[in-house]
Steps between C-alpha positions, in 0.01 A plus 500: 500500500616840416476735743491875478471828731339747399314839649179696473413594156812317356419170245620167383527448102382126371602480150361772232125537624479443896549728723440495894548848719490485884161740516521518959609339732331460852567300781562140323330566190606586200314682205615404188404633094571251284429637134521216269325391145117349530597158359704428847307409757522631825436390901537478805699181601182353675278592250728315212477178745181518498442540130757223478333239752141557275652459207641186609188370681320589183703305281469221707140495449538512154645190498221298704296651251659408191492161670193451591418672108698219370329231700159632392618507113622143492183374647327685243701377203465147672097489464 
């Protein structure tokens, strides 16, 4: 992990298009700009788990259901 200081108002460069500024700091939070193109996505660290575990519990379901699909179409092409 890279790690970097930096102060109020100053920023961190990522590549051509992102860009993150320290907007305040108060007590242990930190306030932070990040200017970056739409097509990146953007969270919060809990948020992207979250997003992450659904994705994965959907896809899981997907493949029950294309199983149980499957089961369904063979009995149908067995009649």
């Amino acid at each position: 992990m890279l790690v970097l200081t930096r102060k109020l108002k100053e920023a961190i460069q990522i590549g051509d298009d992102i860009e993150i500024t320290v907007l305040a700091i108060q007590g242990d939070q930190v306030k932070l700009g990040i200017n970056a193109p739409k097509s990146i996505d953007i969270h919060r660290k809990e948020v992207y788990l979250a997003i992450q575990a659904e994705n994965n519990a959907a896809s899981q379901a997907s493949e029950t259901s294309l199983a149980e699909l499957t089961a369904k179409l063979k009995q149908w092409n067995n009649r």
